[in-house]
Amino acid sequence: MDNRHELFIEREYRDFLQQRYPNYGARYRGMAPDISIGPGATVGGPLPRPRRRIEDFAKAHLRWCRERYISYRAYDNTFQPFEGPRRPCNSPYN
């Protein structure tokens, strides 16, 4: 009799959690969370991003190095420090 009571309490608690948190335990029960697909949704994954972003980073890198170092050469990505040989420019856009 005591065992039945414990099972009842567990079931009540599980039901409470399910009501309060709709996706509670979904990964353990093998259920997928509630997802709806409406108009405009892409099926099969996101669309590839345009390559423009890489070009923007390259332009930003060149601009940053040119503004920071007067002796910057874009064709080999180096600048001449006051002492020592030429060094590569490492911008935040690298």
Coordinates of C-alpha atoms in Angstrom, one line a residue:
M1 CA 0.0 0.0 0.0
D2 CA 2.8 2.4 0.8
N3 CA 4.4 1.8 -2.6
R4 CA 1.1 2.7 -4.4
H5 CA 1.0 6.0 -2.5
E6 CA 4.6 6.9 -3.5
L7 CA 3.8 6.1 -7.2
F8 CA 0.7 8.4 -6.9
I9 CA 2.8 11.2 -5.5
E10 CA 5.4 10.8 -8.2
R11 CA 2.7 10.8 -10.9
E12 CA 1.1 14.0 -9.4
Y13 CA 4.5 15.7 -9.3
R14 CA 5.3 14.7 -12.9
D15 CA 1.9 16.0 -14.1
F16 CA 2.5 19.2 -12.2
L17 CA 5.8 19.7 -13.9
Q18 CA 4.4 18.8 -17.3
Q19 CA 1.7 21.5 -16.9
R20 CA 4.1 24.1 -15.6
Y21 CA 6.9 23.3 -18.1
P22 CA 5.4 21.9 -21.3
N23 CA 8.6 20.4 -22.6
Y24 CA 9.7 19.0 -19.2
G25 CA 11.3 15.6 -19.7
A26 CA 10.8 15.6 -23.5
R27 CA 14.4 14.5 -24.1
Y28 CA 13.9 11.5 -21.8
R29 CA 10.6 10.5 -23.2
G30 CA 11.8 10.7 -26.8
M31 CA 9.3 13.4 -27.7
A32 CA 10.2 16.4 -29.7
P33 CA 9.4 19.8 -28.4
D34 CA 6.4 21.6 -29.9
I35 CA 7.5 23.3 -33.1
S36 CA 5.2 24.7 -35.7
I37 CA 6.2 25.4 -39.3
G38 CA 4.4 28.2 -40.8
P39 CA 4.6 30.2 -44.0
G40 CA 8.1 31.4 -44.8
A41 CA 9.9 28.7 -42.8
T42 CA 12.7 26.9 -44.6
V43 CA 12.8 23.2 -44.5
G44 CA 16.2 21.6 -44.9
G45 CA 18.3 24.0 -43.0
P46 CA 19.3 27.7 -43.2
L47 CA 20.2 29.3 -46.4
P48 CA 23.9 29.9 -47.0
R49 CA 25.2 33.3 -46.1
P50 CA 26.5 35.5 -48.9
R51 CA 30.3 35.6 -49.2
R52 CA 30.2 39.4 -48.7
R53 CA 30.9 39.1 -45.0
I54 CA 34.4 37.7 -45.7
E55 CA 35.1 40.6 -48.1
D56 CA 33.8 43.1 -45.5
F57 CA 36.3 41.7 -42.9
A58 CA 39.1 41.9 -45.4
K59 CA 38.3 45.6 -46.2
A60 CA 38.0 46.3 -42.5
H61 CA 41.4 44.7 -41.8
L62 CA 43.1 46.7 -44.5
R63 CA 41.5 50.0 -43.3
W64 CA 42.4 49.3 -39.7
C65 CA 46.1 48.5 -40.5
R66 CA 46.4 51.5 -42.9
E67 CA 45.0 53.9 -40.2
R68 CA 47.2 52.5 -37.5
Y69 CA 50.6 52.2 -39.3
I70 CA 51.9 54.8 -41.8
S71 CA 54.3 52.3 -43.3
Y72 CA 51.7 49.6 -43.9
R73 CA 51.9 47.7 -47.2
A74 CA 48.7 45.9 -48.2
Y75 CA 50.3 43.5 -50.7
D76 CA 52.3 41.7 -48.0
N77 CA 50.3 42.8 -45.0
T78 CA 53.3 44.2 -43.1
F79 CA 54.4 47.4 -41.5
Q80 CA 57.9 48.8 -40.5
P81 CA 58.3 49.3 -36.8
F82 CA 60.8 51.9 -35.4
E83 CA 63.2 49.0 -34.6
G84 CA 63.7 45.6 -36.2
P85 CA 62.4 44.0 -39.4
R86 CA 58.9 44.4 -40.9
R87 CA 56.1 42.8 -39.0
P88 CA 52.7 41.5 -40.1
C89 CA 49.7 43.5 -39.1
N90 CA 47.3 41.7 -36.8
S91 CA 44.0 43.6 -36.6
P92 CA 40.9 42.7 -34.7
Y93 CA 39.4 41.6 -38.1
N94 CA 42.1 38.9 -38.7

